[in-house]
CSV table of C-alpha atoms in Angstrom, one decimal:
chain,number,residue,atom,x,y,z
A,143,MET,CA,-34.5,12.9,-32.8
A,144,ARG,CA,-34.8,9.7,-30.8
A,145,LEU,CA,-34.9,10.1,-27.0
A,146,GLY,CA,-31.5,9.5,-25.5
A,147,LEU,CA,-29.5,9.9,-28.7
A,148,LEU,CA,-27.8,13.1,-27.3
A,149,VAL,CA,-26.5,14.1,-23.9
A,150,SER,CA,-26.1,17.7,-22.8
A,151,PRO,CA,-23.4,18.1,-20.2
A,152,CYS,CA,-23.8,21.8,-20.1
A,153,PRO,CA,-26.4,24.2,-21.5
A,154,ARG,CA,-26.0,24.7,-25.3
A,155,LEU,CA,-23.4,21.8,-25.5
A,156,PHE,CA,-24.3,18.4,-26.8
A,157,ALA,CA,-22.6,15.1,-27.5
A,158,ARG,CA,-23.7,11.7,-28.8
A,159,THR,CA,-24.6,9.5,-25.9
A,160,PRO,CA,-22.5,6.5,-26.9
A,161,TYR,CA,-19.4,8.7,-27.5
A,162,TRP,CA,-19.8,10.6,-24.3
A,163,GLY,CA,-20.2,7.4,-22.3
A,164,GLY,CA,-16.9,6.1,-23.5
A,165,LEU,CA,-14.9,9.2,-22.4
A,166,SER,CA,-12.9,9.4,-19.1
A,167,PRO,CA,-13.7,12.2,-16.7
A,168,THR,CA,-10.6,14.1,-17.9
A,169,GLN,CA,-11.7,13.8,-21.6
A,170,ARG,CA,-15.2,15.0,-20.7
A,171,HIS,CA,-13.9,18.0,-18.9
A,172,ARG,CA,-11.7,18.9,-21.8
A,173,HIS,CA,-14.6,18.6,-24.2
A,174,ILE,CA,-16.7,20.9,-22.1
A,175,LEU,CA,-13.9,23.4,-21.9
A,176,SER,CA,-13.6,23.4,-25.7
A,177,GLY,CA,-17.3,24.0,-26.0
A,178,ILE,CA,-17.4,26.9,-23.6
A,179,ALA,CA,-14.4,28.4,-25.3
A,180,LEU,CA,-16.5,28.6,-28.5
A,181,LEU,CA,-19.5,30.1,-26.7
A,182,HIS,CA,-17.4,32.6,-24.5
A,183,PRO,CA,-14.0,33.2,-26.1
A,184,ASP,CA,-13.1,35.8,-23.5
A,185,TRP,CA,-13.5,33.4,-20.5
A,186,ILE,CA,-10.3,32.0,-19.1
A,187,ALA,CA,-9.9,28.4,-17.7
A,188,CYS,CA,-8.5,28.5,-14.2
A,189,GLY,CA,-7.7,26.2,-11.3
A,190,ILE,CA,-8.6,22.5,-11.9
A,191,SER,CA,-9.9,23.3,-15.4
A,192,ALA,CA,-6.7,25.0,-16.4
A,193,SER,CA,-4.8,21.9,-15.2
A,194,VAL,CA,-6.9,19.8,-17.5
A,195,ALA,CA,-6.4,22.2,-20.4
A,196,LEU,CA,-2.6,22.2,-19.9
A,197,GLY,CA,-2.5,18.4,-19.8
A,198,LEU,CA,-1.6,18.1,-16.1
A,199,GLN,CA,-2.6,15.1,-14.1
A,200,VAL,CA,-5.7,15.8,-12.1
A,201,PRO,CA,-7.2,13.1,-9.8
A,202,TYR,CA,-10.6,12.1,-11.0
A,203,ARG,CA,-12.2,12.8,-7.6
A,204,LEU,CA,-11.5,16.6,-8.2
A,205,LEU,CA,-13.5,16.5,-11.4
A,206,ASP,CA,-17.0,17.0,-10.2
A,207,GLY,CA,-18.6,17.9,-13.5
A,208,ARG,CA,-18.2,21.6,-13.2
A,209,VAL,CA,-15.6,23.7,-15.1
A,210,HIS,CA,-13.7,26.6,-13.5
A,211,MET,CA,-13.5,29.8,-15.4
A,212,THR,CA,-12.7,33.5,-14.9
A,213,ALA,CA,-13.1,36.7,-16.8
A,214,GLY,CA,-11.0,38.7,-14.4
A,215,PRO,CA,-12.7,40.9,-11.8
A,216,ARG,CA,-15.9,41.4,-13.7
A,217,LEU,CA,-18.2,38.6,-12.6
A,218,ALA,CA,-18.5,35.5,-10.4
A,219,PHE,CA,-21.2,32.9,-10.3
A,220,ASP,CA,-21.7,29.2,-9.7
A,221,ARG,CA,-24.0,27.3,-12.0
A,222,SER,CA,-24.6,23.6,-12.5
A,223,CYS,CA,-21.7,23.2,-14.9
A,224,VAL,CA,-19.7,26.4,-14.6
A,225,GLN,CA,-18.1,28.0,-11.5
A,226,MET,CA,-17.0,31.5,-12.4
A,227,HIS,CA,-14.2,33.0,-10.2
A,228,ARG,CA,-13.5,36.6,-9.7
A,229,MET,CA,-9.7,37.3,-9.8
A,230,ARG,CA,-8.4,40.4,-8.1
A,231,GLU,CA,-5.4,41.0,-10.4
A,232,PRO,CA,-4.6,40.6,-14.2
A,233,LEU,CA,-3.6,37.0,-15.0
A,234,ASP,CA,-0.8,35.5,-17.0
A,235,THR,CA,-2.5,33.5,-19.7
A,236,ILE,CA,-1.7,31.2,-22.7
A,237,ARG,CA,-3.8,29.6,-25.4
A,238,VAL,CA,-4.0,25.8,-25.7
A,239,GLY,CA,-5.8,25.1,-28.9
A,240,SER,CA,-9.1,27.0,-28.7
A,241,ILE,CA,-8.9,27.3,-24.8
A,242,MET,CA,-7.6,30.4,-23.1
A,243,THR,CA,-6.1,29.3,-19.8
A,244,THR,CA,-3.9,30.6,-17.0
A,245,THR,CA,-0.2,29.7,-17.3
A,246,ALA,CA,1.2,26.6,-15.7
A,247,ALA,CA,2.8,28.4,-12.7
A,248,ARG,CA,-0.4,30.4,-12.0
A,249,THR,CA,-2.5,27.2,-12.3
A,250,VAL,CA,-0.4,25.3,-9.8
A,251,LEU,CA,-0.5,28.2,-7.4
A,252,ASP,CA,-4.3,28.3,-7.6
A,253,CYS,CA,-4.7,24.5,-7.3
A,254,THR,CA,-2.3,24.0,-4.5
A,255,ARG,CA,-4.2,26.7,-2.5
A,256,SER,CA,-7.6,25.3,-3.1
A,257,VAL,CA,-7.2,21.5,-3.0
A,258,ASP,CA,-5.7,19.1,-0.5
A,259,GLY,CA,-2.0,18.4,-0.5
A,260,ARG,CA,-2.3,15.0,-2.2
A,261,GLY,CA,-4.2,16.3,-5.3
A,262,GLY,CA,-2.1,19.5,-5.2
A,263,LEU,CA,1.2,17.5,-5.4
A,264,ALA,CA,-0.1,15.4,-8.3
A,265,ILE,CA,-0.8,18.6,-10.2
A,266,ALA,CA,2.5,20.3,-9.2
A,267,ASP,CA,4.6,17.3,-10.1
A,268,SER,CA,3.0,17.0,-13.5
A,269,ALA,CA,3.5,20.7,-14.2
A,270,LEU,CA,7.2,20.3,-13.7
A,271,ARG,CA,7.2,17.1,-15.8
A,272,VAL,CA,5.0,18.2,-18.6
A,273,ARG,CA,5.5,22.0,-18.8
A,274,GLY,CA,9.3,22.1,-18.2
A,275,MET,CA,9.4,24.2,-15.0
A,276,THR,CA,11.9,23.7,-12.3
A,277,ARG,CA,11.0,23.4,-8.6
A,278,GLU,CA,12.9,26.6,-7.9
A,279,GLU,CA,10.9,28.5,-10.6
A,280,LEU,CA,7.6,27.3,-9.1
A,281,CYS,CA,8.6,28.2,-5.6
A,282,ASP,CA,9.7,31.7,-6.7
A,283,TYR,CA,6.4,32.2,-8.5
A,284,VAL,CA,4.3,31.0,-5.5
A,285,GLU,CA,6.2,33.3,-3.2
A,286,THR,CA,6.0,36.3,-5.5
A,287,HIS,CA,2.4,36.0,-6.6
A,288,GLY,CA,0.8,34.2,-3.7
A,289,ARG,CA,1.3,36.7,-0.9
A,290,GLY,CA,-1.8,37.4,1.0
A,291,LEU,CA,-3.9,34.7,-0.8
A,292,HIS,CA,-5.9,32.2,1.1
A,293,GLY,CA,-4.1,28.8,1.4
A,294,ILE,CA,-0.7,30.2,0.5
A,295,ALA,CA,1.0,28.2,3.3
A,296,ARG,CA,-0.2,24.9,1.8
A,297,ALA,CA,0.9,26.1,-1.6
A,298,ARG,CA,4.4,26.9,-0.4
A,299,GLU,CA,4.7,23.5,1.2
A,300,VAL,CA,3.5,21.5,-1.8
A,301,ALA,CA,5.6,23.6,-4.2
A,302,SER,CA,8.7,22.8,-2.1
A,303,MET,CA,7.9,19.0,-2.5
A,304,ALA,CA,7.3,19.1,-6.3
A,305,ASP,CA,9.5,16.7,-8.3
A,306,ALA,CA,9.4,16.3,-12.1
A,307,ARG,CA,10.7,12.7,-11.7
A,308,SER,CA,7.4,11.5,-10.4
A,309,ALA,CA,6.1,9.4,-13.2
A,310,ASN,CA,2.3,9.8,-12.6
A,311,GLY,CA,-0.3,11.2,-10.3
A,312,GLY,CA,-0.6,7.9,-8.3
A,313,GLU,CA,3.1,8.1,-7.4
A,314,SER,CA,2.7,11.7,-6.4
A,315,ILE,CA,-0.2,10.9,-4.1
A,316,ALA,CA,1.7,8.0,-2.6
A,317,ARG,CA,4.7,10.2,-1.9
A,318,ARG,CA,2.5,12.8,-0.2
A,319,VAL,CA,0.9,10.1,2.0
A,320,MET,CA,4.4,9.0,3.0
A,321,TYR,CA,5.2,12.6,3.9
A,322,GLU,CA,2.0,12.9,5.9
A,323,LEU,CA,2.9,9.7,7.8
A,324,GLY,CA,6.3,11.2,8.8
A,325,TYR,CA,8.5,8.9,6.6
A,326,ALA,CA,11.6,10.1,4.8
A,327,VAL,CA,11.1,11.5,1.3
A,328,PRO,CA,12.3,8.7,-1.1
A,329,ASP,CA,14.6,9.1,-4.1
A,330,LEU,CA,12.5,8.7,-7.3
A,331,GLN,CA,13.0,6.7,-10.5
A,332,VAL,CA,16.4,5.4,-9.5
A,333,CYS,CA,18.2,3.6,-12.3
A,334,PHE,CA,19.6,0.2,-11.8
A,335,ALA,CA,21.7,-1.7,-14.4
A,336,ASP,CA,20.7,-5.3,-15.3
A,337,PRO,CA,23.7,-7.4,-14.1
A,338,LEU,CA,23.1,-9.9,-16.9
A,339,ASP,CA,22.7,-7.4,-19.7
A,340,SER,CA,24.7,-4.1,-19.5
A,341,ARG,CA,22.4,-2.5,-22.1
A,342,ARG,CA,19.3,-2.9,-20.1
A,343,ARG,CA,18.2,-0.4,-17.4
A,344,TYR,CA,15.4,-0.7,-14.8
A,345,TYR,CA,13.9,2.2,-12.9
A,346,ALA,CA,12.5,1.9,-9.3
A,347,ASP,CA,9.6,4.1,-8.3
A,348,PHE,CA,10.8,4.9,-4.8
A,349,VAL,CA,14.1,4.1,-3.1
A,350,TRP,CA,15.2,4.6,0.6
A,351,PRO,CA,18.4,3.7,2.4
A,352,HIS,CA,17.7,0.9,4.9
A,353,ALA,CA,18.7,1.1,8.5
A,354,GLU,CA,21.0,-2.0,8.0
A,355,ASP,CA,23.0,-0.6,5.1
A,356,GLY,CA,20.7,-1.9,2.4
A,357,LEU,CA,17.9,-0.4,0.3
A,358,VAL,CA,14.1,-0.5,0.3
A,359,ILE,CA,12.6,-0.3,-3.1
A,360,GLY,CA,8.9,0.8,-3.3
A,361,GLU,CA,6.9,-0.1,-6.4
A,362,LEU,CA,3.4,1.3,-7.0
A,363,ASP,CA,1.4,-1.4,-8.9
A,364,GLY,CA,-1.2,-0.3,-11.5
A,365,VAL,CA,-3.3,-2.4,-13.9
A,366,GLU,CA,-2.6,0.0,-16.8
A,367,LYS,CA,0.8,-1.6,-17.5
A,368,TYR,CA,-1.0,-4.9,-18.1
A,369,MET,CA,-4.3,-3.8,-19.6
A,370,ASP,CA,-3.4,-0.8,-21.8
A,371,PRO,CA,-2.2,-2.1,-25.2
A,372,GLU,CA,0.3,0.8,-25.5
A,373,MET,CA,1.9,0.1,-22.1
A,374,ALA,CA,1.7,-3.7,-22.4
A,375,GLY,CA,3.4,-3.7,-25.7
A,376,PRO,CA,2.6,-5.6,-28.9
A,377,GLU,CA,2.9,-9.0,-27.2
A,378,GLY,CA,0.1,-8.3,-24.8
A,379,MET,CA,-0.7,-8.7,-21.1
A,380,HIS,CA,1.0,-12.1,-20.7
A,381,ASP,CA,4.4,-10.8,-21.9
A,382,ALA,CA,4.0,-7.6,-19.8
A,383,ILE,CA,3.6,-9.8,-16.7
A,384,LEU,CA,6.7,-11.8,-17.6
A,385,ARG,CA,8.7,-8.6,-18.2
A,386,GLU,CA,7.6,-7.3,-14.8
A,387,ARG,CA,8.6,-10.5,-13.0
A,388,ARG,CA,12.0,-10.5,-14.8
A,389,ARG,CA,12.5,-6.9,-13.8
A,390,GLU,CA,11.8,-7.6,-10.1
A,391,SER,CA,14.1,-10.6,-10.2
A,392,ARG,CA,17.0,-8.4,-11.5
A,393,LEU,CA,16.3,-5.7,-8.9
A,394,SER,CA,16.4,-8.4,-6.1
A,395,ILE,CA,20.1,-9.0,-7.0
A,396,THR,CA,20.8,-5.7,-5.2
A,397,ARG,CA,19.6,-7.4,-2.1
A,398,ALA,CA,17.0,-4.6,-1.6
A,399,ALA,CA,13.7,-5.2,0.1
A,400,ILE,CA,11.2,-4.8,-2.6
A,401,MET,CA,7.9,-3.4,-1.4
A,402,ARG,CA,4.9,-3.5,-3.7
A,403,PHE,CA,1.6,-1.8,-3.1
A,404,SER,CA,-1.5,-0.6,-5.0
A,405,TYR,CA,-3.1,2.9,-5.2
A,406,GLN,CA,-6.0,1.6,-3.1
A,407,GLU,CA,-3.6,0.4,-0.4
A,408,VAL,CA,-2.0,3.9,-0.3
A,409,LEU,CA,-5.4,5.3,0.5
A,410,ASP,CA,-5.8,2.9,3.4
A,411,VAL,CA,-3.5,5.1,5.5
A,412,GLY,CA,-3.4,2.8,8.5
A,413,TRP,CA,-2.4,-0.2,6.4
A,414,PHE,CA,0.1,1.7,4.4
A,415,ASP,CA,1.7,3.0,7.5
A,416,ARG,CA,2.2,-0.5,8.8
A,417,LEU,CA,3.6,-1.6,5.4
A,418,LEU,CA,6.2,1.2,5.4
A,419,SER,CA,7.2,0.5,9.0
A,420,THR,CA,7.4,-3.3,8.5
A,421,PHE,CA,9.8,-2.8,5.5
A,422,GLY,CA,12.0,-0.5,7.5
A,423,VAL,CA,11.4,2.7,5.7
A,424,PRO,CA,13.1,5.4,7.8
A,425,ARG,CA,10.8,7.8,9.7
A,426,GLU,CA,11.9,11.5,10.0
A,427,ARG,CA,9.1,13.2,11.8
A,428,GLU,CA,5.9,12.9,13.7
A,429,PRO,CA,2.9,12.1,11.5
A,430,LEU,CA,0.9,15.0,10.3
A,431,VAL,CA,-2.3,12.9,10.2
A,432,ARG,CA,-4.0,10.6,12.6
A,433,VAL,CA,-3.1,7.1,11.7
A,434,PRO,CA,-6.2,4.9,12.0
A,435,ALA,CA,-6.0,1.2,12.8
A,436,PRO,CA,-5.5,-0.7,9.5
A,437,ARG,CA,-8.5,-2.6,8.2
A,438,GLU,CA,-8.1,-6.4,8.2
A,439,THR,CA,-9.8,-8.6,5.7
A,440,ARG,CA,-11.1,-11.8,7.2
A,441,ARG,CA,-10.3,-14.8,5.1
A,442,PRO,CA,-11.8,-18.3,5.4
A,443,GLU,CA,-9.9,-20.7,7.7
A,444,ALA,CA,-7.5,-22.8,5.8
A,445,PRO,CA,-5.6,-25.9,7.0
A,446,ALA,CA,-2.1,-25.2,8.3
A,447,PRO,CA,0.5,-26.1,5.6
A,448,GLU,CA,3.0,-28.8,6.3
A,449,LEU,CA,6.2,-27.2,7.4
A,450,VAL,CA,9.5,-28.5,5.9
A,451,PRO,CA,12.4,-28.4,8.5
A,452,LEU,CA,15.3,-26.2,7.5
A,453,GLU,CA,17.6,-29.2,8.0
A,454,ALA,CA,16.2,-30.7,4.8
A,455,TYR,CA,18.0,-27.9,3.0
A,456,GLY,CA,21.2,-28.1,5.0
A,457,LEU,CA,20.2,-25.0,7.0
A,458,GLU,CA,19.9,-24.6,10.8
Protein backbone atom coordinates (compact mmCIF):
# COMPACT_ATOMS: atom_id res chain seq x y z
CA MET A 1 0.00 0.00 0.00
CA ARG A 2 1.45 3.36 -1.03
CA LEU A 3 1.79 5.99 1.68
CA GLY A 4 -1.07 8.47 1.58
CA LEU A 5 -3.42 6.30 -0.47
CA LEU A 6 -5.87 5.96 2.43
CA VAL A 7 -7.05 8.31 5.18
CA SER A 8 -8.41 7.14 8.53
CA PRO A 9 -10.86 9.70 9.97
CA CYS A 10 -11.64 7.42 12.91
CA PRO A 11 -10.06 4.21 14.25
CA ARG A 12 -10.93 1.18 12.07
CA LEU A 13 -12.52 3.41 9.41
CA PHE A 14 -10.75 4.17 6.13
CA ALA A 15 -11.42 6.03 2.89
CA ARG A 16 -9.44 6.72 -0.25
CA THR A 17 -7.65 10.03 0.12
CA PRO A 18 -8.83 11.65 -3.16
CA TYR A 19 -12.44 10.65 -2.47
CA TRP A 20 -12.31 11.92 1.12
CA GLY A 21 -10.74 15.19 0.04
CA GLY A 22 -13.66 15.93 -2.28
CA LEU A 23 -16.34 15.58 0.41
CA SER A 24 -18.00 18.42 2.30
CA PRO A 25 -17.86 18.44 6.12
CA THR A 26 -21.46 17.20 6.20
CA GLN A 27 -20.72 14.32 3.84
CA ARG A 28 -17.65 13.33 5.86
CA HIS A 29 -19.68 13.36 9.06
CA ARG A 30 -22.33 11.14 7.51
CA HIS A 31 -19.72 8.66 6.27
CA ILE A 32 -18.21 8.38 9.76
CA LEU A 33 -21.68 7.83 11.23
CA SER A 34 -22.35 5.02 8.75
CA GLY A 35 -19.01 3.39 9.61
CA ILE A 36 -19.61 3.58 13.35
CA ALA A 37 -23.09 2.13 12.87
CA LEU A 38 -21.48 -0.95 11.35
CA LEU A 39 -18.95 -1.26 14.18
CA HIS A 40 -21.39 -0.48 17.01
CA PRO A 41 -24.99 -1.12 15.88
CA ASP A 42 -26.37 -0.44 19.38
CA TRP A 43 -25.00 3.13 19.51
CA ILE A 44 -27.43 5.95 18.76
CA ALA A 45 -26.53 9.18 16.95
CA CYS A 46 -27.59 12.21 18.99
CA GLY A 47 -27.30 15.99 18.96
CA ILE A 48 -25.38 17.42 16.01
CA SER A 49 -24.72 13.97 14.56
CA ALA A 50 -28.41 13.08 14.68
CA SER A 51 -29.12 16.30 12.78
CA VAL A 52 -26.71 15.21 10.05
CA ALA A 53 -28.23 11.72 9.91
CA LEU A 54 -31.72 13.19 9.59
CA GLY A 55 -30.70 15.49 6.74
CA LEU A 56 -31.05 18.72 8.73
CA GLN A 57 -28.94 21.77 7.97
CA VAL A 58 -26.01 22.01 10.35
CA PRO A 59 -23.57 24.95 10.03
CA TYR A 60 -20.11 23.69 9.10
CA ARG A 61 -18.57 25.44 12.12
CA LEU A 62 -20.44 22.97 14.39
CA LEU A 63 -18.85 19.96 12.66
CA ASP A 64 -15.50 19.71 14.42
CA GLY A 65 -14.60 16.19 13.26
CA ARG A 66 -16.18 14.38 16.20
CA VAL A 67 -19.45 12.45 16.05
CA HIS A 68 -21.91 12.45 18.94
CA MET A 69 -23.36 9.14 20.06
CA THR A 70 -25.19 7.63 23.02
CA ALA A 71 -25.93 4.16 24.30
CA GLY A 72 -28.37 5.34 26.95
CA PRO A 73 -27.19 5.62 30.57
CA ARG A 74 -24.47 3.00 30.27
CA LEU A 75 -21.31 4.87 29.33
CA ALA A 76 -19.89 8.24 28.42
CA PHE A 77 -16.49 9.14 27.04
CA ASP A 78 -14.78 11.62 24.75
CA ARG A 79 -12.26 10.38 22.21
CA SER A 80 -10.60 12.00 19.24
CA CYS A 81 -13.48 11.23 16.88
CA VAL A 82 -16.37 10.09 19.12
CA GLN A 83 -18.01 11.91 22.00
CA MET A 84 -20.25 9.51 23.84
CA HIS A 85 -23.08 11.07 25.88
CA ARG A 86 -24.89 9.49 28.81
CA MET A 87 -28.65 10.07 28.62
CA ARG A 88 -30.71 9.92 31.80
CA GLU A 89 -33.91 8.62 30.19
CA PRO A 90 -34.98 6.25 27.38
CA LEU A 91 -34.83 7.97 24.00
CA ASP A 92 -37.25 8.06 21.10
CA THR A 93 -35.27 6.70 18.16
CA ILE A 94 -35.68 6.01 14.45
CA ARG A 95 -33.46 4.33 11.87
CA VAL A 96 -32.13 6.26 8.86
CA GLY A 97 -30.50 3.73 6.59
CA SER A 98 -27.97 1.90 8.75
CA ILE A 99 -27.85 4.66 11.39
CA MET A 100 -29.92 4.56 14.57
CA THR A 101 -30.66 8.13 15.62
CA THR A 102 -32.82 10.16 17.95
CA THR A 103 -36.09 11.44 16.50
CA ALA A 104 -36.24 14.87 14.90
CA ALA A 105 -38.02 16.44 17.89
CA ARG A 106 -35.52 15.03 20.40
CA THR A 107 -32.63 16.02 18.15
CA VAL A 108 -33.81 19.63 17.96
CA LEU A 109 -34.30 19.72 21.74
CA ASP A 110 -30.73 18.51 22.33
CA CYS A 111 -29.18 20.82 19.73
CA THR A 112 -31.00 23.98 20.75
CA ARG A 113 -29.90 23.38 24.35
CA SER A 114 -26.25 22.83 23.50
CA VAL A 115 -25.41 25.22 20.64
CA ASP A 116 -25.87 28.96 20.20
CA GLY A 117 -29.17 30.40 19.01
CA ARG A 118 -28.00 30.93 15.43
CA GLY A 119 -26.94 27.34 14.83
CA GLY A 120 -29.93 26.08 16.82
CA LEU A 121 -32.41 28.01 14.68
CA ALA A 122 -30.83 26.69 11.46
CA ILE A 123 -31.35 23.14 12.76
CA ALA A 124 -34.87 23.81 14.10
CA ASP A 125 -36.07 25.49 10.89
CA SER A 126 -34.80 22.63 8.76
CA ALA A 127 -36.45 20.07 11.06
CA LEU A 128 -39.81 21.71 10.39
CA ARG A 129 -39.07 22.00 6.68
CA VAL A 130 -37.56 18.53 6.11
CA ARG A 131 -39.25 16.32 8.70
CA GLY A 132 -42.75 17.80 8.52
CA MET A 133 -43.18 18.96 12.12
CA THR A 134 -45.14 22.06 13.04
CA ARG A 135 -43.83 24.76 15.35
CA GLU A 136 -46.56 23.93 17.84
CA GLU A 137 -45.54 20.26 17.93
CA LEU A 138 -41.91 21.21 18.45
CA CYS A 139 -42.72 23.66 21.26
CA ASP A 140 -44.92 21.07 22.97
CA TYR A 141 -42.16 18.47 22.80
CA VAL A 142 -39.55 20.88 24.15
CA GLU A 143 -41.82 21.84 27.02
CA THR A 144 -42.77 18.26 27.89
CA HIS A 145 -39.39 16.57 27.54
CA GLY A 146 -37.02 19.40 28.36
CA ARG A 147 -38.02 20.24 31.91
CA GLY A 148 -35.04 20.42 34.22
CA LEU A 149 -32.49 20.05 31.41
CA HIS A 150 -29.57 22.45 31.12
CA GLY A 151 -30.17 25.09 28.43
CA ILE A 152 -33.94 24.60 28.30
CA ALA A 153 -34.65 28.35 28.31
CA ARG A 154 -32.69 28.82 25.07
CA ALA A 155 -34.36 25.74 23.58
CA ARG A 156 -37.82 27.20 24.30
CA GLU A 157 -36.87 30.54 22.74
CA VAL A 158 -35.44 29.00 19.58
CA ALA A 159 -38.36 26.57 19.17
CA SER A 160 -40.80 29.49 19.38
CA MET A 161 -38.98 31.15 16.46
CA ALA A 162 -38.75 28.06 14.22
CA ASP A 163 -40.31 28.51 10.79
CA ALA A 164 -40.52 25.90 8.03
CA ARG A 165 -40.60 28.64 5.37
CA SER A 166 -36.92 29.44 5.89
CA ALA A 167 -35.30 28.12 2.71
CA ASN A 168 -31.84 27.30 4.07
CA GLY A 169 -29.52 27.58 7.05
CA GLY A 170 -28.10 30.92 5.91
CA GLU A 171 -31.55 32.52 5.98
CA SER A 172 -32.19 31.03 9.44
CA ILE A 173 -28.96 32.48 10.82
CA ALA A 174 -29.68 35.88 9.23
CA ARG A 175 -33.12 35.91 10.84
CA ARG A 176 -31.65 35.06 14.23
CA VAL A 177 -29.13 37.91 13.94
CA MET A 178 -32.00 40.28 13.06
CA TYR A 179 -33.76 39.13 16.23
CA GLU A 180 -30.62 39.57 18.34
CA LEU A 181 -30.26 43.12 16.99
CA GLY A 182 -33.83 43.93 18.06
CA TYR A 183 -35.44 44.18 14.63
CA ALA A 184 -38.94 42.99 13.78
CA VAL A 185 -39.24 39.38 12.68
CA PRO A 186 -39.76 39.45 8.90
CA ASP A 187 -42.33 37.59 6.86
CA LEU A 188 -40.63 34.81 4.89
CA GLN A 189 -40.74 33.64 1.28
CA VAL A 190 -43.46 36.12 0.32
CA CYS A 191 -44.91 35.48 -3.14
CA PHE A 192 -45.14 38.30 -5.67
CA ALA A 193 -46.77 37.98 -9.09
CA ASP A 194 -44.88 39.17 -12.17
CA PRO A 195 -46.94 42.12 -13.48
CA LEU A 196 -45.82 41.28 -17.05
CA ASP A 197 -46.51 37.53 -16.87
CA SER A 198 -49.39 36.34 -14.69
CA ARG A 199 -48.06 32.77 -14.72
CA ARG A 200 -44.72 33.71 -13.14
CA ARG A 201 -44.18 34.06 -9.40
CA TYR A 202 -41.23 35.45 -7.47
CA TYR A 203 -40.43 34.75 -3.83
CA ALA A 204 -38.68 37.25 -1.56
CA ASP A 205 -36.54 35.92 1.29
CA PHE A 206 -37.55 38.53 3.90
CA VAL A 207 -40.28 41.20 3.85
CA TRP A 208 -41.08 43.97 6.35
CA PRO A 209 -43.64 46.76 6.24
CA HIS A 210 -41.83 50.08 5.86
CA ALA A 211 -42.52 53.05 8.14
CA GLU A 212 -43.73 55.06 5.12
CA ASP A 213 -46.38 52.57 3.95
CA GLY A 214 -44.04 50.68 1.68
CA LEU A 215 -42.09 47.45 1.94
CA VAL A 216 -38.51 46.45 2.60
CA ILE A 217 -37.45 43.27 0.80
CA GLY A 218 -34.36 41.52 2.11
CA GLU A 219 -32.44 39.14 -0.17
CA LEU A 220 -29.65 36.87 1.06
CA ASP A 221 -27.16 36.42 -1.77
CA GLY A 222 -25.30 33.17 -2.20
CA VAL A 223 -22.90 32.00 -4.87
CA GLU A 224 -24.59 28.57 -5.04
CA LYS A 225 -27.38 29.82 -7.29
CA TYR A 226 -24.76 30.81 -9.86
CA MET A 227 -22.06 28.14 -9.41
CA ASP A 228 -24.10 24.99 -8.66
CA PRO A 229 -25.21 23.48 -12.02
CA GLU A 230 -28.45 22.21 -10.50
CA MET A 231 -29.38 25.67 -9.20
CA ALA A 232 -28.03 27.65 -12.15
CA GLY A 233 -30.02 25.53 -14.61
CA PRO A 234 -29.01 24.01 -17.92
CA GLU A 235 -28.07 27.40 -19.40
CA GLY A 236 -25.37 28.00 -16.82
CA MET A 237 -24.15 30.90 -14.70
CA HIS A 238 -24.70 33.65 -17.30
CA ASP A 239 -28.41 32.93 -17.62
CA ALA A 240 -28.76 32.50 -13.86
CA ILE A 241 -27.44 36.04 -13.38
CA LEU A 242 -29.81 37.40 -16.04
CA ARG A 243 -32.78 35.65 -14.39
CA GLU A 244 -31.83 37.13 -11.03
CA ARG A 245 -31.59 40.64 -12.50
CA ARG A 246 -34.99 40.24 -14.19
CA ARG A 247 -36.49 38.98 -10.93
CA GLU A 248 -35.19 42.01 -9.02
CA SER A 249 -36.48 44.33 -11.74
CA ARG A 250 -39.97 42.85 -11.40
CA LEU A 251 -39.87 43.10 -7.60
CA SER A 252 -38.88 46.76 -7.86
CA ILE A 253 -42.24 47.51 -9.52
CA THR A 254 -43.80 47.08 -6.06
CA ARG A 255 -41.75 50.20 -5.11
CA ALA A 256 -40.20 48.20 -2.30
CA ALA A 257 -36.71 48.99 -1.05
CA ILE A 258 -34.67 45.93 -2.05
CA MET A 259 -31.86 45.19 0.38
CA ARG A 260 -29.25 42.63 -0.70
CA PHE A 261 -26.61 41.16 1.60
CA SER A 262 -24.29 38.18 1.83
CA TYR A 263 -23.84 35.61 4.58
CA GLN A 264 -20.45 37.09 5.50
CA GLU A 265 -22.08 40.51 5.86
CA VAL A 266 -24.66 39.01 8.24
CA LEU A 267 -21.82 37.82 10.47
CA ASP A 268 -20.36 41.36 10.59
CA VAL A 269 -23.01 42.33 13.14
CA GLY A 270 -22.14 46.03 13.31
CA TRP A 271 -22.29 46.42 9.55
CA PHE A 272 -25.49 44.38 9.29
CA ASP A 273 -27.14 46.51 11.98
CA ARG A 274 -26.32 49.67 10.03
CA LEU A 275 -27.67 48.13 6.82
CA LEU A 276 -31.01 47.18 8.41
CA SER A 277 -31.35 50.59 10.03
CA THR A 278 -30.50 52.48 6.83
CA PHE A 279 -33.16 50.60 4.87
CA GLY A 280 -35.78 51.40 7.51
CA VAL A 281 -36.37 47.90 8.86
CA PRO A 282 -38.55 48.44 11.97
CA ARG A 283 -36.97 47.80 15.35
CA GLU A 284 -39.14 46.22 18.06
CA ARG A 285 -36.86 45.82 21.08
CA GLU A 286 -33.48 46.59 22.54
CA PRO A 287 -30.63 44.52 21.06
CA LEU A 288 -29.76 41.32 22.88
CA VAL A 289 -26.13 41.61 21.80
CA ARG A 290 -23.56 44.38 21.94
CA VAL A 291 -23.43 46.01 18.53
CA PRO A 292 -19.80 46.65 17.56
CA ALA A 293 -18.77 49.47 15.31
CA PRO A 294 -18.94 48.26 11.69
CA ARG A 295 -15.68 47.52 9.98
CA GLU A 296 -14.90 49.86 7.12
CA THR A 297 -12.84 48.76 4.16
CA ARG A 298 -10.47 51.43 2.92
CA ARG A 299 -10.46 51.84 -0.82
CA PRO A 300 -7.97 53.73 -3.01
CA GLU A 301 -8.79 57.35 -3.59
CA ALA A 302 -10.63 57.81 -6.87
CA PRO A 303 -11.30 61.04 -8.76
CA ALA A 304 -14.70 62.53 -8.02
CA PRO A 305 -17.20 61.77 -10.81
CA GLU A 306 -18.60 64.59 -12.86
CA LEU A 307 -22.07 65.41 -11.56
CA VAL A 308 -24.93 65.86 -14.01
CA PRO A 309 -27.40 68.57 -12.87
CA LEU A 310 -30.94 67.34 -12.35
CA GLU A 311 -32.19 70.11 -14.61
CA ALA A 312 -30.74 68.16 -17.54
CA TYR A 313 -33.50 65.59 -16.97
CA GLY A 314 -36.23 68.13 -16.37
CA LEU A 315 -36.00 67.60 -12.61
CA GLU A 316 -35.51 70.11 -9.83
